Short mmCIF file of C-alpha atoms in Angstrom, two decimals:
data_model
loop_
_atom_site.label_atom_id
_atom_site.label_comp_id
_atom_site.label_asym_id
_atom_site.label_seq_id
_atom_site.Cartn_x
_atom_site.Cartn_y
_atom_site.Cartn_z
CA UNK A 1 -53.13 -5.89 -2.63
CA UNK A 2 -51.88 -8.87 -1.16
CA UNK A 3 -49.38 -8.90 -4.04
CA UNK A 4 -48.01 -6.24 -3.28
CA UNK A 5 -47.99 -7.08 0.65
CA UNK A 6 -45.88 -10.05 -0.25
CA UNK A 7 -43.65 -8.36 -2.75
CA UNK A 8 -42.84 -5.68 -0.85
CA UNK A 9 -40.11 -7.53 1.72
CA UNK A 10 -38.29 -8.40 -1.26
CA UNK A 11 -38.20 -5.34 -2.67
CA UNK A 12 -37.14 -3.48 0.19
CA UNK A 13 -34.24 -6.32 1.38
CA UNK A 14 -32.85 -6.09 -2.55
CA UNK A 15 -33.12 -2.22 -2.15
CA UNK A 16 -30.85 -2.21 1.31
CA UNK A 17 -28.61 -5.30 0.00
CA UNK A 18 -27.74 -3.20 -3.31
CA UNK A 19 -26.93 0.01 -1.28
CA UNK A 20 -24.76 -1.87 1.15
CA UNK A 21 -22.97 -2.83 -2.08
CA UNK A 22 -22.48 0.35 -3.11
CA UNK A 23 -21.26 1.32 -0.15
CA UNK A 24 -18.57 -1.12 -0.18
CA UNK A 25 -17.55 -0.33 -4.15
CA UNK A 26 -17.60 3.75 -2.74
CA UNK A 27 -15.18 2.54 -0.13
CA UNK A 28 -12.98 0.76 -2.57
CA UNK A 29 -12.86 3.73 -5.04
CA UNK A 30 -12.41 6.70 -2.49
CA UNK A 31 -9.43 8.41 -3.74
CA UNK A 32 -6.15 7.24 -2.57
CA UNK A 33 -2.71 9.58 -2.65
CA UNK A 34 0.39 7.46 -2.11
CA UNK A 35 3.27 9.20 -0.14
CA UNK A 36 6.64 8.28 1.21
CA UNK A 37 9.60 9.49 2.95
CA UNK A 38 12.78 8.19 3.81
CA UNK A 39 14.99 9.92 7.16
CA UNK A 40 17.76 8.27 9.24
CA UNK A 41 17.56 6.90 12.56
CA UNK A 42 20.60 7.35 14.84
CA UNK A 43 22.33 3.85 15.20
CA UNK A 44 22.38 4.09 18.91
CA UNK A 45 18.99 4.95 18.79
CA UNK A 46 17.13 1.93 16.45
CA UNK A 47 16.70 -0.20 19.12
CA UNK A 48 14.53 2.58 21.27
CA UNK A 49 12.90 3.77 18.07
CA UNK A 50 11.69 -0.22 17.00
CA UNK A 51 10.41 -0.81 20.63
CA UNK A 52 8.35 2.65 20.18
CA UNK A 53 6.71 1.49 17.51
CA UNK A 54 6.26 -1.93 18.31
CA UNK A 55 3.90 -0.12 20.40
CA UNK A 56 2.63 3.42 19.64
CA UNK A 57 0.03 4.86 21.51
CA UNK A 58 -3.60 4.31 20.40
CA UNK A 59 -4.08 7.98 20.41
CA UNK A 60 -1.55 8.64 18.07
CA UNK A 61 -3.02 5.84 16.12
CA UNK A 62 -6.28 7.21 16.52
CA UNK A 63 -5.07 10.71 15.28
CA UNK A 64 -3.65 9.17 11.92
CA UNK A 65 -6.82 7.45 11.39
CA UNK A 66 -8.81 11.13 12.03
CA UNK A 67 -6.09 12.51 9.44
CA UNK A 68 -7.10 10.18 7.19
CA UNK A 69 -4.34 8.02 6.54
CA UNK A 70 -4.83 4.44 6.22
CA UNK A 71 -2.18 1.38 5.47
CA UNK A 72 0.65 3.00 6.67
CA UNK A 73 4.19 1.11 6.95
CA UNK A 74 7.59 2.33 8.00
CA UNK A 75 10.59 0.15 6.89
CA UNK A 76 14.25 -0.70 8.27
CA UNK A 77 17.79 -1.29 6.68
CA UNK A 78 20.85 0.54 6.71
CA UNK A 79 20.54 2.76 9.24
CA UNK A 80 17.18 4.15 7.26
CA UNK A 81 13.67 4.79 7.63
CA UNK A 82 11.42 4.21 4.51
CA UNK A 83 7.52 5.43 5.33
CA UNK A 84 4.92 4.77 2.69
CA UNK A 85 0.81 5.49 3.89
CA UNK A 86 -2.02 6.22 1.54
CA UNK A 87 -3.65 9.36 2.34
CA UNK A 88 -7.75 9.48 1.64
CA UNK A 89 -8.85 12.82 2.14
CA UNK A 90 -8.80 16.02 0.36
CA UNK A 91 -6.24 18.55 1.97
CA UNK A 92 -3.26 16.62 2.70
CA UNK A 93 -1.93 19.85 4.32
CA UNK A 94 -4.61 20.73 6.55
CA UNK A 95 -4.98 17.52 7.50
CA UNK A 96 -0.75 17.30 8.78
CA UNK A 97 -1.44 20.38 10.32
CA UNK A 98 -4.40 19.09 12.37
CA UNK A 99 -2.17 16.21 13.30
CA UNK A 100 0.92 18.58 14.45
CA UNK A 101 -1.59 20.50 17.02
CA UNK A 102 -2.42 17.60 18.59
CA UNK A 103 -0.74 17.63 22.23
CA UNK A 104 -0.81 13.80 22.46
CA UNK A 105 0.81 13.24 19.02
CA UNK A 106 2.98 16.36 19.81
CA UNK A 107 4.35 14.09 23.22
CA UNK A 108 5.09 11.38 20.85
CA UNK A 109 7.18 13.33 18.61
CA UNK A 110 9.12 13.97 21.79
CA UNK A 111 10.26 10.48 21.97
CA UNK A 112 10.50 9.77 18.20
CA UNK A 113 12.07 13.03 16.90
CA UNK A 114 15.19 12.55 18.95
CA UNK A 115 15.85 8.98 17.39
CA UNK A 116 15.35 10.46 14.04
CA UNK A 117 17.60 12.60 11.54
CA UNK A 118 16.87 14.17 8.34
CA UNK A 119 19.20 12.58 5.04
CA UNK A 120 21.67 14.48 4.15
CA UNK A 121 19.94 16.15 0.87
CA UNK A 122 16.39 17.02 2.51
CA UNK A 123 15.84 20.84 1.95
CA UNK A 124 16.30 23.29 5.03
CA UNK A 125 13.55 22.60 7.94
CA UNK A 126 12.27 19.54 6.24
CA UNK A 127 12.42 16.28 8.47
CA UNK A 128 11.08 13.80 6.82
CA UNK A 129 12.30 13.83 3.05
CA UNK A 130 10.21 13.23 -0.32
CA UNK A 131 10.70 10.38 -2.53
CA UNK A 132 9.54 10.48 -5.92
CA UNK A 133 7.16 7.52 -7.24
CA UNK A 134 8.54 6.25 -10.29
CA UNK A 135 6.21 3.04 -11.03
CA UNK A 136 2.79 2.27 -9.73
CA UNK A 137 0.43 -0.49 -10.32
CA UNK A 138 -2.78 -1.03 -8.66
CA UNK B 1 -48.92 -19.56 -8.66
CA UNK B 2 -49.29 -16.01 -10.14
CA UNK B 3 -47.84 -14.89 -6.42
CA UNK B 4 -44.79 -17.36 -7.17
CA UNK B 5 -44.43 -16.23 -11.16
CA UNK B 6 -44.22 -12.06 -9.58
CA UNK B 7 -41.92 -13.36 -6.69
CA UNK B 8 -39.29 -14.73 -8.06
CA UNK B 9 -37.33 -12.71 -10.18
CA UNK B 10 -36.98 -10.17 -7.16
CA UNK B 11 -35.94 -13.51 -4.99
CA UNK B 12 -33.49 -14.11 -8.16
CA UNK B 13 -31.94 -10.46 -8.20
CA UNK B 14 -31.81 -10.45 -3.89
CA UNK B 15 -29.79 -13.75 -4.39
CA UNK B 16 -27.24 -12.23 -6.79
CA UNK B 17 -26.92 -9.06 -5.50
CA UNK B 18 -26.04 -10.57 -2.15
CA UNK B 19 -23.59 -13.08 -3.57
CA UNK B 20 -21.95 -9.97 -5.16
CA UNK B 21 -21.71 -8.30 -2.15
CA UNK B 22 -20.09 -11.13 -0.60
CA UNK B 23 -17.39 -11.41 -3.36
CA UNK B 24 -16.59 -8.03 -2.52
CA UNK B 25 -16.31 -8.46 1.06
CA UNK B 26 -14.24 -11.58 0.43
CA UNK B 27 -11.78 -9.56 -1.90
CA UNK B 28 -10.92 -6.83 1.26
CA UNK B 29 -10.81 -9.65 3.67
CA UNK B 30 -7.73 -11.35 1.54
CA UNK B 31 -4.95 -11.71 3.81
CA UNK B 32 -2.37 -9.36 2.61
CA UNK B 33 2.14 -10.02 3.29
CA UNK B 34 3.48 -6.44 2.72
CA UNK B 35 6.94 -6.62 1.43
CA UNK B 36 9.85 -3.80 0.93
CA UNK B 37 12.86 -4.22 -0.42
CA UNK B 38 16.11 -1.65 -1.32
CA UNK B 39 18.34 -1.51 -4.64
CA UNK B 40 20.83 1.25 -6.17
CA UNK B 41 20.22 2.54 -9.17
CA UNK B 42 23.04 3.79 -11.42
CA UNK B 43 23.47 7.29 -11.36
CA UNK B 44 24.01 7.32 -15.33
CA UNK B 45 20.69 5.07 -15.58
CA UNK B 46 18.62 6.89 -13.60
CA UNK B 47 16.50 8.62 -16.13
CA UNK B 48 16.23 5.12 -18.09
CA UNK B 49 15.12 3.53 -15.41
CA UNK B 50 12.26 6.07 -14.75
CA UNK B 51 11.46 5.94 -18.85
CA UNK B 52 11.18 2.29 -18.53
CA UNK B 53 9.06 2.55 -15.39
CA UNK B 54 6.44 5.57 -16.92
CA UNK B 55 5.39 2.73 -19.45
CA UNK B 56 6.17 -1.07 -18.46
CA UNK B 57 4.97 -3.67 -20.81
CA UNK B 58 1.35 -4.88 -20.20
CA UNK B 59 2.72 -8.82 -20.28
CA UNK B 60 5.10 -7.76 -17.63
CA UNK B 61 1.80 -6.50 -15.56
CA UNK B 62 -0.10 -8.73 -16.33
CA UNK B 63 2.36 -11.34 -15.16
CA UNK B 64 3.11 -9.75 -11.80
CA UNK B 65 -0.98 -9.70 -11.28
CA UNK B 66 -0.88 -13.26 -12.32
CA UNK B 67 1.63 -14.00 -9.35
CA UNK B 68 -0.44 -12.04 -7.01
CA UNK B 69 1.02 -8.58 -7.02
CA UNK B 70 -1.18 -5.74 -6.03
CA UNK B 71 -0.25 -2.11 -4.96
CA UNK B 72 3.14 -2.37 -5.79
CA UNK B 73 5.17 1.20 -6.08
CA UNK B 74 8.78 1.92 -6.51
CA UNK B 75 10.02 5.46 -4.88
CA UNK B 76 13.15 6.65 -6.07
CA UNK B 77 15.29 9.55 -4.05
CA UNK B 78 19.38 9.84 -3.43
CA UNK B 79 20.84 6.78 -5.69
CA UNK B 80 18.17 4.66 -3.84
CA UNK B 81 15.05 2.69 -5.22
CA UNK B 82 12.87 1.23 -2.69
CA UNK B 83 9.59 -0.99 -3.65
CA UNK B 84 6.37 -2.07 -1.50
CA UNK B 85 3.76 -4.15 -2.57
CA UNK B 86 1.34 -6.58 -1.10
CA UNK B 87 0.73 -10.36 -1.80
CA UNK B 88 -1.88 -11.77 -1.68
CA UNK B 89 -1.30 -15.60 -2.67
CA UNK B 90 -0.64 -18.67 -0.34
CA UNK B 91 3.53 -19.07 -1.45
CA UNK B 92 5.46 -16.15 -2.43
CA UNK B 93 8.78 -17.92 -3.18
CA UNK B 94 7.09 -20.13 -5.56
CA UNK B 95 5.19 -17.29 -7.05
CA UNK B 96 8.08 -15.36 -7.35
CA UNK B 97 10.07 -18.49 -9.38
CA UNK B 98 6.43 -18.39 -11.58
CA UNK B 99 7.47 -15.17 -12.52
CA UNK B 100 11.32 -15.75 -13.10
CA UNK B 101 10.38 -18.48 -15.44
CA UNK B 102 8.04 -16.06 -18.02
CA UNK B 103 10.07 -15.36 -20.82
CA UNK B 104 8.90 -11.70 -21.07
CA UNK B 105 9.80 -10.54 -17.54
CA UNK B 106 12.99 -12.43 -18.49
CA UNK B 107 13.80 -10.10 -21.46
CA UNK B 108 12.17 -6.44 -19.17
CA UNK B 109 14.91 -7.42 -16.75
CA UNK B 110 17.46 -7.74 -18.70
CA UNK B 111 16.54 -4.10 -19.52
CA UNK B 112 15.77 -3.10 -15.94
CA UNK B 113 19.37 -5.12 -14.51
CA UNK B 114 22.31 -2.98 -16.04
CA UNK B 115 20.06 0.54 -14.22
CA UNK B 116 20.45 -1.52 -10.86
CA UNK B 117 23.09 -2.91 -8.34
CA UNK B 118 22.65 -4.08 -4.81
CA UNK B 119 23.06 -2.18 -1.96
CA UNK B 120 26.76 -3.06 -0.39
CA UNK B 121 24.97 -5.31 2.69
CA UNK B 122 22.83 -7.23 0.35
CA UNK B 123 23.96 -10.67 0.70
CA UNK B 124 25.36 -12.66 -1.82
CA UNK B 125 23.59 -12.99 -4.83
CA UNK B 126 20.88 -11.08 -3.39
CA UNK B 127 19.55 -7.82 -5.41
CA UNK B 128 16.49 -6.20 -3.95
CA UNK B 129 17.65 -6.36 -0.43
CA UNK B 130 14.84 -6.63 2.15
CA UNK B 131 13.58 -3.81 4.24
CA UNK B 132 12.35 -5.06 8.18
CA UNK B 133 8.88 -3.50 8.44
CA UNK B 134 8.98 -1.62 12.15
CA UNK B 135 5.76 -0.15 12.01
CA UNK B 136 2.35 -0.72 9.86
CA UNK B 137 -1.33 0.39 10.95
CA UNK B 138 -4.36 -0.99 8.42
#
């Protein structure tokens, strides 16, 4: 009895240590789908469109988070926008839809949509365009 | 001493399990340099390029792991290729002349070069031309 009095500590810390592991390797292997887009900004317009985002809204920000995007980046040169995030959920298209009814994030697009224009080639109605992902490595 | 002889593998396993858990924690709290950069790709090489990118040698991979490369993609749309990836060493520049000096990187670019040329405001002697990150959330 007093064994199992003194052993039991032990067992219970190594228990909560190994699922707090586990947790962490979960984390790490949650399934990640890469996306990116590229659009034009209006040259007149890349100066309002860089201060923006120097500073975007933490509601916005919070949105993307609840939309389950993560390690998101947008990119500069040449009078074009490059966007790459990692999406981790499981209906990207729900999810942008969920986003697109948000009145905050809806506001935002207000400021952002008239510094932006679609490339030349991106299909009728789409804003930001595709790019295809020729090489990946982890 | 019989308490001590049952105690001490479980004190063993809590100690190792922890330090694991630490190495993982260490590993996400690497400080990561995102970097994106913008090339043309031949119109006429296109589909080479992509071939060579659907299967790129493992010494080339290995190499650009060695130099600490991780997450690296290349997205292809209109006659443009851009890259992002993360690094995750202490000196990029001299990581990056690490990798110039491996004979088999050497001998994929020369495969990789003739699909390529750099955008027309790439400086001089420049070929991936950098991108100016405007935006990034974690």
């Amino acid at each position: 009895m007093r064994v199992i009095k003194i052993v039991f500590p032990f067992i219970f810390l190594l228990l909560l240590s190994c699922s707090q592991s586990a947790e962490v390797k979960k984390e790490a292997d949650k399934k990640i789908q890469r996306k990116a887009w590229v659009i034009r900004v209006k040259p007149d317009k890349l100066e309002e469109y860089k201060k923006l985002h120097s500073n975007v809204w933490p509601g916005v920000l919070k949105k993307l988070k609840e939309v389950n995007i993560q390690n998101y980046s947008i990119y500069y040169r040449d009078g074009l926008l490059f966007s790459y995030l990692e999406y981790t959920g499981n209906d990207f298209d729900a999810d942008m839809k969920k986003m697109a009814a948000d009145s905050l994030t809806q506001e935002w697009w207000k400021l952002t949509d008239p510094c932006q224009e679609p490339v030349e080639t991106a299909g009728e109605g789409v804003w930001w365009a595709d790019m295809e992902e020729v090489f990946h490595m982890d």
